[in-house]
Short mmCIF file of C-alpha atoms in Angstrom, two decimals:
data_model
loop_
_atom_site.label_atom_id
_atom_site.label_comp_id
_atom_site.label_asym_id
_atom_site.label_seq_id
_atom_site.Cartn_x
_atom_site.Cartn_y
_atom_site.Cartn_z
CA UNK P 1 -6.79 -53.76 -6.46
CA UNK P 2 -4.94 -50.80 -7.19
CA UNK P 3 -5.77 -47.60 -5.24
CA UNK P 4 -8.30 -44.93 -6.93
CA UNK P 5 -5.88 -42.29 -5.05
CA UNK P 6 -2.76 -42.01 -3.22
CA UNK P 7 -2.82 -38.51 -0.83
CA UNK P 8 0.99 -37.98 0.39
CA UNK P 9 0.88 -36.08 3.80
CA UNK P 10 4.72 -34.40 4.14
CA UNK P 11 5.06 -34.44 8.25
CA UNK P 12 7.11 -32.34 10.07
CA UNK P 13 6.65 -30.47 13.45
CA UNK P 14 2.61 -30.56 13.30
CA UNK P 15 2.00 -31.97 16.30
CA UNK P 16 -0.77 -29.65 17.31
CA UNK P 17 -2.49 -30.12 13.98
CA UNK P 18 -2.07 -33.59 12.29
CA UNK P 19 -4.66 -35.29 14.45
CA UNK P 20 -7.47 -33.56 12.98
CA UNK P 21 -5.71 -33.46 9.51
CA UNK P 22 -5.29 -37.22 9.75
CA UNK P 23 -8.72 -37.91 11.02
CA UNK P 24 -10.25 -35.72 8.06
CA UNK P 25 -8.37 -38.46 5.47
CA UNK P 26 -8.67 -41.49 6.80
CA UNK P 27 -12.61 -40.32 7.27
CA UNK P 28 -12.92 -39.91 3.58
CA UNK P 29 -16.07 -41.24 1.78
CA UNK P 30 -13.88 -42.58 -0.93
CA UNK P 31 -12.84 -46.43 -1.20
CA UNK P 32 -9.92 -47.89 -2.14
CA UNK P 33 -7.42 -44.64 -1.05
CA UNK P 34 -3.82 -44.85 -0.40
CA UNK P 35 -2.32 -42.98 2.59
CA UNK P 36 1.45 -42.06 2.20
CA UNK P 37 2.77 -40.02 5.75
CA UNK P 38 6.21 -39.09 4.93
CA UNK P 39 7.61 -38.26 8.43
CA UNK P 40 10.43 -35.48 7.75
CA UNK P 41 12.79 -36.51 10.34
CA UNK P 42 9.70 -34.19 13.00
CA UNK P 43 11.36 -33.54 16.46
CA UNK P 44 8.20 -33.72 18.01
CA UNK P 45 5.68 -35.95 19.03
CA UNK P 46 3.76 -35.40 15.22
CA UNK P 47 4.12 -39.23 14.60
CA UNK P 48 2.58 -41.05 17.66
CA UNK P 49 -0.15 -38.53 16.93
CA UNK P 50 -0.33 -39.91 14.02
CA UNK P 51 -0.60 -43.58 15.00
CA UNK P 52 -3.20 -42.86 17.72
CA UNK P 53 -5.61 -41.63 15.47
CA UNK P 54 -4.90 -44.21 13.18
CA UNK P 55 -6.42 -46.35 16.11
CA UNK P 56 -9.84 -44.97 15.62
CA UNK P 57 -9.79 -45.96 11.61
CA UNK P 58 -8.70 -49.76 11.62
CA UNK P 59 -11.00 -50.45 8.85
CA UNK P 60 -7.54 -47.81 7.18
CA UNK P 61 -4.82 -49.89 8.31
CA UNK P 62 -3.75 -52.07 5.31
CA UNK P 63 -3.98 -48.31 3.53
CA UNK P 64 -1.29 -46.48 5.49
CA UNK P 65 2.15 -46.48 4.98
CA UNK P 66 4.62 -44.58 6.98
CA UNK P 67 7.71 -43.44 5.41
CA UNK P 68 10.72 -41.88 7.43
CA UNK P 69 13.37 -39.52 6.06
CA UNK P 70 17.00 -40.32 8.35
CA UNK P 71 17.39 -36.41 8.03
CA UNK P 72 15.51 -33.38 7.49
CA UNK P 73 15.40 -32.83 3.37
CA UNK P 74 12.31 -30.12 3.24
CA UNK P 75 8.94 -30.31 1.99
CA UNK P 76 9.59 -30.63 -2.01
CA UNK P 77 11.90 -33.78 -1.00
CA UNK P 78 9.21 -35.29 1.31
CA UNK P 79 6.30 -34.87 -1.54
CA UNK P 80 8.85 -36.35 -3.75
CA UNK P 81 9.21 -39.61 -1.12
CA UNK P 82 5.34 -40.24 -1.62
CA UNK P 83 5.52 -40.32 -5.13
CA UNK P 84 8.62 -42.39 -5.58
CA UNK P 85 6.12 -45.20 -4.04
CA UNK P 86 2.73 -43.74 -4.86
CA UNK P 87 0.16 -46.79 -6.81
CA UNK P 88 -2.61 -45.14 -7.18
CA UNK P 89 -4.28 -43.59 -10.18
CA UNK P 90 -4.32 -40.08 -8.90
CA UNK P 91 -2.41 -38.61 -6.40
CA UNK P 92 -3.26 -35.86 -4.19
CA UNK P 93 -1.25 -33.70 -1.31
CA UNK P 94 -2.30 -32.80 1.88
CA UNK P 95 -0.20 -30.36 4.16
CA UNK P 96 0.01 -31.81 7.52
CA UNK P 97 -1.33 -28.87 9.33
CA UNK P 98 -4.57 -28.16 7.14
CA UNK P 99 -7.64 -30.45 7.48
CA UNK P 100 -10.20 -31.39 4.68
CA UNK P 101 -14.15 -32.15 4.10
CA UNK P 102 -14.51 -36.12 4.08
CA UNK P 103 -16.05 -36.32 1.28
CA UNK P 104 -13.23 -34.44 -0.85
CA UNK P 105 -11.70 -37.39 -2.58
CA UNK P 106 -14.78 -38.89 -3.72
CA UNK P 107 -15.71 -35.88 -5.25
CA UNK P 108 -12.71 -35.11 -7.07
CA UNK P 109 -12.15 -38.79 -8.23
CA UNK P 110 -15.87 -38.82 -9.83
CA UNK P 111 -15.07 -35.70 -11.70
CA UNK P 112 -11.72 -37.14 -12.59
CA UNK P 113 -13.84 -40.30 -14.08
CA UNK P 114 -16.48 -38.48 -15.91
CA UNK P 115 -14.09 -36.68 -17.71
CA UNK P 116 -11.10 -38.50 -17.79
CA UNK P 117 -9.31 -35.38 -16.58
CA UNK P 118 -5.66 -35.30 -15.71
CA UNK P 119 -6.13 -32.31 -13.21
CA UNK P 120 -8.98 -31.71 -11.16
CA UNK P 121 -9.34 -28.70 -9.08
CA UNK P 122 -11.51 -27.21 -6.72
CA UNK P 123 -12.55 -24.42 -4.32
CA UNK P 124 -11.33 -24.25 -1.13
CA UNK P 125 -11.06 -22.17 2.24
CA UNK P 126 -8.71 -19.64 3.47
CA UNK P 127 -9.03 -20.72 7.21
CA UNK P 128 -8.08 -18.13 10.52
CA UNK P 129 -8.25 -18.33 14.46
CA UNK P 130 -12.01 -16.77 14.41
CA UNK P 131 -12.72 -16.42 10.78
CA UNK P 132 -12.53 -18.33 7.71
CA UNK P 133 -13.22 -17.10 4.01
CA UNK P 134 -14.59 -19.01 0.97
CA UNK P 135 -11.93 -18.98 -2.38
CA UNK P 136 -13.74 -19.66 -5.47
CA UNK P 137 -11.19 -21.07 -8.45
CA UNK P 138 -11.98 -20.60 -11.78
CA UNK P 139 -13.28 -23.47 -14.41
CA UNK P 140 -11.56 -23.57 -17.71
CA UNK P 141 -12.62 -25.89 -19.88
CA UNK P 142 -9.28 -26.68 -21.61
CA UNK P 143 -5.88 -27.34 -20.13
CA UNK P 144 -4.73 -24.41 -22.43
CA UNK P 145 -7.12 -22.21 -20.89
CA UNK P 146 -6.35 -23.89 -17.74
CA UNK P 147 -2.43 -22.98 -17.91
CA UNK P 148 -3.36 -19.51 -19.25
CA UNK P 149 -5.38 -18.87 -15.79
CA UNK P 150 -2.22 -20.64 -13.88
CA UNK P 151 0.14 -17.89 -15.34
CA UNK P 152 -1.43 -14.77 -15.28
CA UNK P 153 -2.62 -15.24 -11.69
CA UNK P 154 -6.07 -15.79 -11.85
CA UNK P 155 -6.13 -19.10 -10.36
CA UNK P 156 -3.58 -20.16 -7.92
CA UNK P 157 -1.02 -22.60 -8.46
CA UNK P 158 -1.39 -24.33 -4.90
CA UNK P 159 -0.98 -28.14 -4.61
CA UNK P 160 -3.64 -28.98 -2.26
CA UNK P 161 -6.96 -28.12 -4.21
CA UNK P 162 -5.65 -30.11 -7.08
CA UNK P 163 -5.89 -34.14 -8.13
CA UNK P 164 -3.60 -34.89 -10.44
CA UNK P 165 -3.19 -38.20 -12.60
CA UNK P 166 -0.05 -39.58 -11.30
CA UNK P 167 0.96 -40.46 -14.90
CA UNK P 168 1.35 -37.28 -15.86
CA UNK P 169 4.45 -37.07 -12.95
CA UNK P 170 5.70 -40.44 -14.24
CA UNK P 171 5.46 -39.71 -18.02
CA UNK P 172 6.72 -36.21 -18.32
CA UNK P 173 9.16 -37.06 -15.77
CA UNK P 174 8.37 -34.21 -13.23
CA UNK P 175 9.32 -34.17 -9.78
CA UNK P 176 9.03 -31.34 -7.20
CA UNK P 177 12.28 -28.98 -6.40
CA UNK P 178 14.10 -30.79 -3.92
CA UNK P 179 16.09 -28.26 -1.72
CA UNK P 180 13.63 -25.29 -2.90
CA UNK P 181 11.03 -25.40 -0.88
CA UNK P 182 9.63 -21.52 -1.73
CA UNK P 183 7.82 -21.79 -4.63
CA UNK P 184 7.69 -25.36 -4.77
CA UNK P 185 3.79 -24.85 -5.59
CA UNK P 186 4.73 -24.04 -9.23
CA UNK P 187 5.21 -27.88 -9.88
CA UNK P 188 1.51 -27.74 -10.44
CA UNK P 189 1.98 -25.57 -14.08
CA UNK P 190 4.34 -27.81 -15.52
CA UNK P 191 1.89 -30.41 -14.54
CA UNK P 192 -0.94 -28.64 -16.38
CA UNK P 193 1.07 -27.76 -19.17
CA UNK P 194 0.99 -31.32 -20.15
CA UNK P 195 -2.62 -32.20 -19.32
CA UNK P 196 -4.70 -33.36 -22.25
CA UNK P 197 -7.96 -33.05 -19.99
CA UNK P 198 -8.93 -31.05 -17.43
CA UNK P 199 -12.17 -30.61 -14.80
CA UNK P 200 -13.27 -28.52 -11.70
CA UNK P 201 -15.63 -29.19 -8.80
CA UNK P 202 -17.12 -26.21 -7.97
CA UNK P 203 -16.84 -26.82 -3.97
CA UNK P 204 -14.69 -25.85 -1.17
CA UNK P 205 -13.25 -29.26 0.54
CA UNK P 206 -9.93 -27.81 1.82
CA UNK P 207 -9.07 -26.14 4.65
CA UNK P 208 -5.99 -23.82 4.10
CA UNK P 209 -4.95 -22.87 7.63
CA UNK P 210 -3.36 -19.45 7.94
CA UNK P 211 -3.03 -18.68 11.68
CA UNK P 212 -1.22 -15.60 11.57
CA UNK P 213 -3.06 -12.85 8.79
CA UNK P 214 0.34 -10.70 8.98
CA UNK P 215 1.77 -13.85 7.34
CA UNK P 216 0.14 -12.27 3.78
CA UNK P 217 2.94 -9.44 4.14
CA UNK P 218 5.90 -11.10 6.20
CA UNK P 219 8.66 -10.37 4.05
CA UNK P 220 10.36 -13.46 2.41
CA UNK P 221 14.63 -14.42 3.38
CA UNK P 222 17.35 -14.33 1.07
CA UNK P 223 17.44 -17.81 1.17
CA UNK P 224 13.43 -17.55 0.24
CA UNK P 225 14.51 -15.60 -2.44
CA UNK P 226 16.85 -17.78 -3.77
CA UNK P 227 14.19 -20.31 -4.20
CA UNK P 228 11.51 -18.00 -5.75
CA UNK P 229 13.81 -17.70 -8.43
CA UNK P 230 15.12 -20.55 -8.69
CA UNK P 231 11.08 -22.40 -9.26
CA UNK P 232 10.55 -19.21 -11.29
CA UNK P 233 13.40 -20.03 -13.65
CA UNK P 234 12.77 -23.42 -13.54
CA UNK P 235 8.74 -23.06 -14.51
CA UNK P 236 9.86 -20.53 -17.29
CA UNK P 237 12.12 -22.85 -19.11
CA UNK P 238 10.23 -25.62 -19.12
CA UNK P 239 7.03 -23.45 -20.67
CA UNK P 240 9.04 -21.92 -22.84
CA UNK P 241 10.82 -25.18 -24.29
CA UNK P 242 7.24 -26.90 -24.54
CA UNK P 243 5.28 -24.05 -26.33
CA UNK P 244 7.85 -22.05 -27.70
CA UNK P 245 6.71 -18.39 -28.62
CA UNK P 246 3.06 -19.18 -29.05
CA UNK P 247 2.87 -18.46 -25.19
CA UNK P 248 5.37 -15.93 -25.11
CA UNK P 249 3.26 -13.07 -23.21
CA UNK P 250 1.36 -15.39 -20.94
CA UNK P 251 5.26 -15.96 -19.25
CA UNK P 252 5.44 -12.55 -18.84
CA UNK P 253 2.31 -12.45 -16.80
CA UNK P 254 3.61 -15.21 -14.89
CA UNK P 255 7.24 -13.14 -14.48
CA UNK P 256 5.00 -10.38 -13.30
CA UNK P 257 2.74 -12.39 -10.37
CA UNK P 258 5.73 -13.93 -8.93
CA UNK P 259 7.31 -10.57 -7.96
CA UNK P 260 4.36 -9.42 -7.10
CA UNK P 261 4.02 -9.91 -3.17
CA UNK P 262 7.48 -7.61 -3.32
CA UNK P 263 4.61 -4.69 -4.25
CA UNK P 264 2.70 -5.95 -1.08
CA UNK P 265 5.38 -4.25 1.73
CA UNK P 266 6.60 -1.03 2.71
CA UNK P 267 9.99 -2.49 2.86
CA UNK P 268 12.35 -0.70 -0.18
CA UNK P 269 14.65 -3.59 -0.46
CA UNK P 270 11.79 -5.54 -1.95
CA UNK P 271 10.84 -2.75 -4.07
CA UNK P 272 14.41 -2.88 -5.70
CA UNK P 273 13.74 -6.61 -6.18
CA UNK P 274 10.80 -5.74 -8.00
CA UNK P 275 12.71 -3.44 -10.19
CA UNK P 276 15.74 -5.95 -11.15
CA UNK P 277 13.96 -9.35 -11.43
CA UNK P 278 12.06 -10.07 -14.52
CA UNK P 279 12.48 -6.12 -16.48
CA UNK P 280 11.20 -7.28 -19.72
CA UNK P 281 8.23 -8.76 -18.35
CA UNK P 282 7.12 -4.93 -17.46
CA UNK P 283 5.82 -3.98 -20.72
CA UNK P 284 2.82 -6.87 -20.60
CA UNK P 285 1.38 -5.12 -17.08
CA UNK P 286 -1.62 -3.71 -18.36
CA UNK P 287 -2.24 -6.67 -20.83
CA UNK P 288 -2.37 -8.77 -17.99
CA UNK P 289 -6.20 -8.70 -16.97
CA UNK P 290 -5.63 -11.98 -14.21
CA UNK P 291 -4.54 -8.59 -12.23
CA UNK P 292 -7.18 -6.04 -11.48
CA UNK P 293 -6.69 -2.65 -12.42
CA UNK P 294 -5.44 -1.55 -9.10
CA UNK P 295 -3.04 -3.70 -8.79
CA UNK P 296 -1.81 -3.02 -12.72
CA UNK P 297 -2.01 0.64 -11.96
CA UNK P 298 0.51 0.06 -8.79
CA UNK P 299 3.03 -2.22 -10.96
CA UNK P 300 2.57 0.74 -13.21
CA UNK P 301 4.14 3.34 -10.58
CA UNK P 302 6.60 0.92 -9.95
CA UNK P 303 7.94 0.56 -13.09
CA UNK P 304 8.01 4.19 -13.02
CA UNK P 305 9.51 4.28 -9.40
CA UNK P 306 6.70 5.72 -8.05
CA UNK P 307 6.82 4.56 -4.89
CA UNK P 308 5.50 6.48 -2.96
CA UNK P 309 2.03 5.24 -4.39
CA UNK P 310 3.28 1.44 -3.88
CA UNK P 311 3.41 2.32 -0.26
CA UNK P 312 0.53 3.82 0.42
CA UNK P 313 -1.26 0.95 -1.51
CA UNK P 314 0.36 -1.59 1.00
CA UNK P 315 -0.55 0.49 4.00
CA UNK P 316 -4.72 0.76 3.19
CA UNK P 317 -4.26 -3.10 1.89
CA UNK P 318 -2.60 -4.35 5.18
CA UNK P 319 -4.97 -2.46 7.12
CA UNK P 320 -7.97 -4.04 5.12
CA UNK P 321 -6.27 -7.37 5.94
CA UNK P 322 -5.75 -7.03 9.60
CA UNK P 323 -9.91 -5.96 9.69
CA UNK P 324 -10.95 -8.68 7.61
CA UNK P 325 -9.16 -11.35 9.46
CA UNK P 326 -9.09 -10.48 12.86
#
């Protein structure tokens, strides 16, 4: 029998946190799920982690496969591995070092069912050393609506809240950007934009582990940057080629949330990044409610160079932060 779901685990140096991530999916309440571990050419010990929790599940053994990449390729190339030799009808990614509720799949799959939705999403949780914070997603009834919500920001483009039907990879012939790992998330709008069906469960199941809350304002490299753009231009041309002008200012909304986190800094290189990348997208910043009105009144002062104001934005945020998440 064909598997209901395949989840594709990319593995690389997660030693201290695959046991629990692997014990939270082989745990799962759902039957009939495919386990694809795609071990990243890891220098540690991640793998016989692996196996030794795979001990306690032997009811999971016919169910796991363990790939091996000869070299390090990056996470896109890994998630690509599991799908190359993904069966089942939905596929799902974990990252290695989050965990998940065990009765996530099931969950998702029955709302997949019901509806005969391509993409299912859910809630999920932002997850620190002493703290962890509940992240509602929005429901959209359409995949237009859906992709709309995807572009302008108000729901996030992430790849772990999301079950996807793994013919819509297969049919529309979309792969993740091998060799561009930043951004590689974005996968997940192209996706959408050629869903026919959507749903939502409104429940947290995954565990997003952020260790470090500084990590919200670590500045990205150049080679970071590189790939931003790169999954930027990518997602814009293939929106653009599929819906033509009908979506025109919903791109720009998107233009405008990718270069947004160069707002979130007191570092003026990024704020000259913000002023060269995407210009034209500038005049849709106050259509673009998925942004509240303080952050659309700082892109404003950018545009103007006002930067002064940009700063001192970032300096009450990143205080916020560091209080909330401590």
């Amino acid at each position: 029998m064909r598997a209901k779901v395949s989840v594709i685990i990319p593995v690389y140096k997660v030693a201290a946190f695959i046991g629990r991530c692997a014990a939270s999916l082989l745990g799962q309440t759902l039957d009939s799920v495919e386990y694809i571990f795609v071990d990243d050419c890891s220098p540690d010990d991640s793998i016989d982690v692996l196996r030794r929790v795979m001990d306690d599940y032997p009811q999971r053994a016919n169910a796991v496969r363990i790939l091996r990449h000869d070299v390090n390729r990056g996470l896109p190339a890994a998630r690509n591995t599991g799908l190359a030799v993904a069966e089942g009808d939905y596929v799902f990614h974990c990252d290695s070092d989050d965990w998940v509720e065990t009765d996530m799949l099931e969950q998702m799959y029955d709302a997949a069912v019901a509806s005969d939705a391509d993409v299912v999403w859910s809630d999920f949780f932002m997850t620190f050393s002493e703290s962890e914070r509940y992240m509602p997603t929005p429901a959209y009834p359409t995949p237009r609506e859906a992709l709309h919500g995807l572009l302008s920001g108000r729901m996030k483009y992430n790849v772990w809240n999301k079950l996807v039907r793994r013919s819509l990879y297969t049919d529309n012939e979309i792969a993740f950007p091998s060799g561009h790992g930043m951004g590689e998330d974005m996968t997940m709008i192209r996706l959408m934009a050629c869903a026919t069906r959507v749903a939502s469960v409104h429940k947290a199941f995954y565990h997003y582990v952020k260790t470090n809350a500084n990590a919200f304002t670590q500045q990205p490299t150049e080679r970071q940057l590189d790939d931003i753009k790169f999954n930027s231009d990518l997602t814009f041309a293939f929106i653009r080629d599929r819906f033509g002008n009908e979506i025109g200012e919903w791109l720009d909304f998107f233009l405008l949330d990718v270069k947004l986190p160069f707002l979130i800094t007191d570092d003026t290189a990024m704020y000259e990044k913000w002023r060269t990348w995407f210009t034209h997208a500038n005049k849709s910043i106050f259509a673009n409610t998925g942004h509240s009105r303080r952050i659309r009144f700082v892109e404003y002062c950018a545009s103007r160079n006002v930067f002064w104001v940009v700063r001192l934005h970032y300096y009450l945020y990143s205080r916020a932060l560091r209080t909330m998440y401590k």
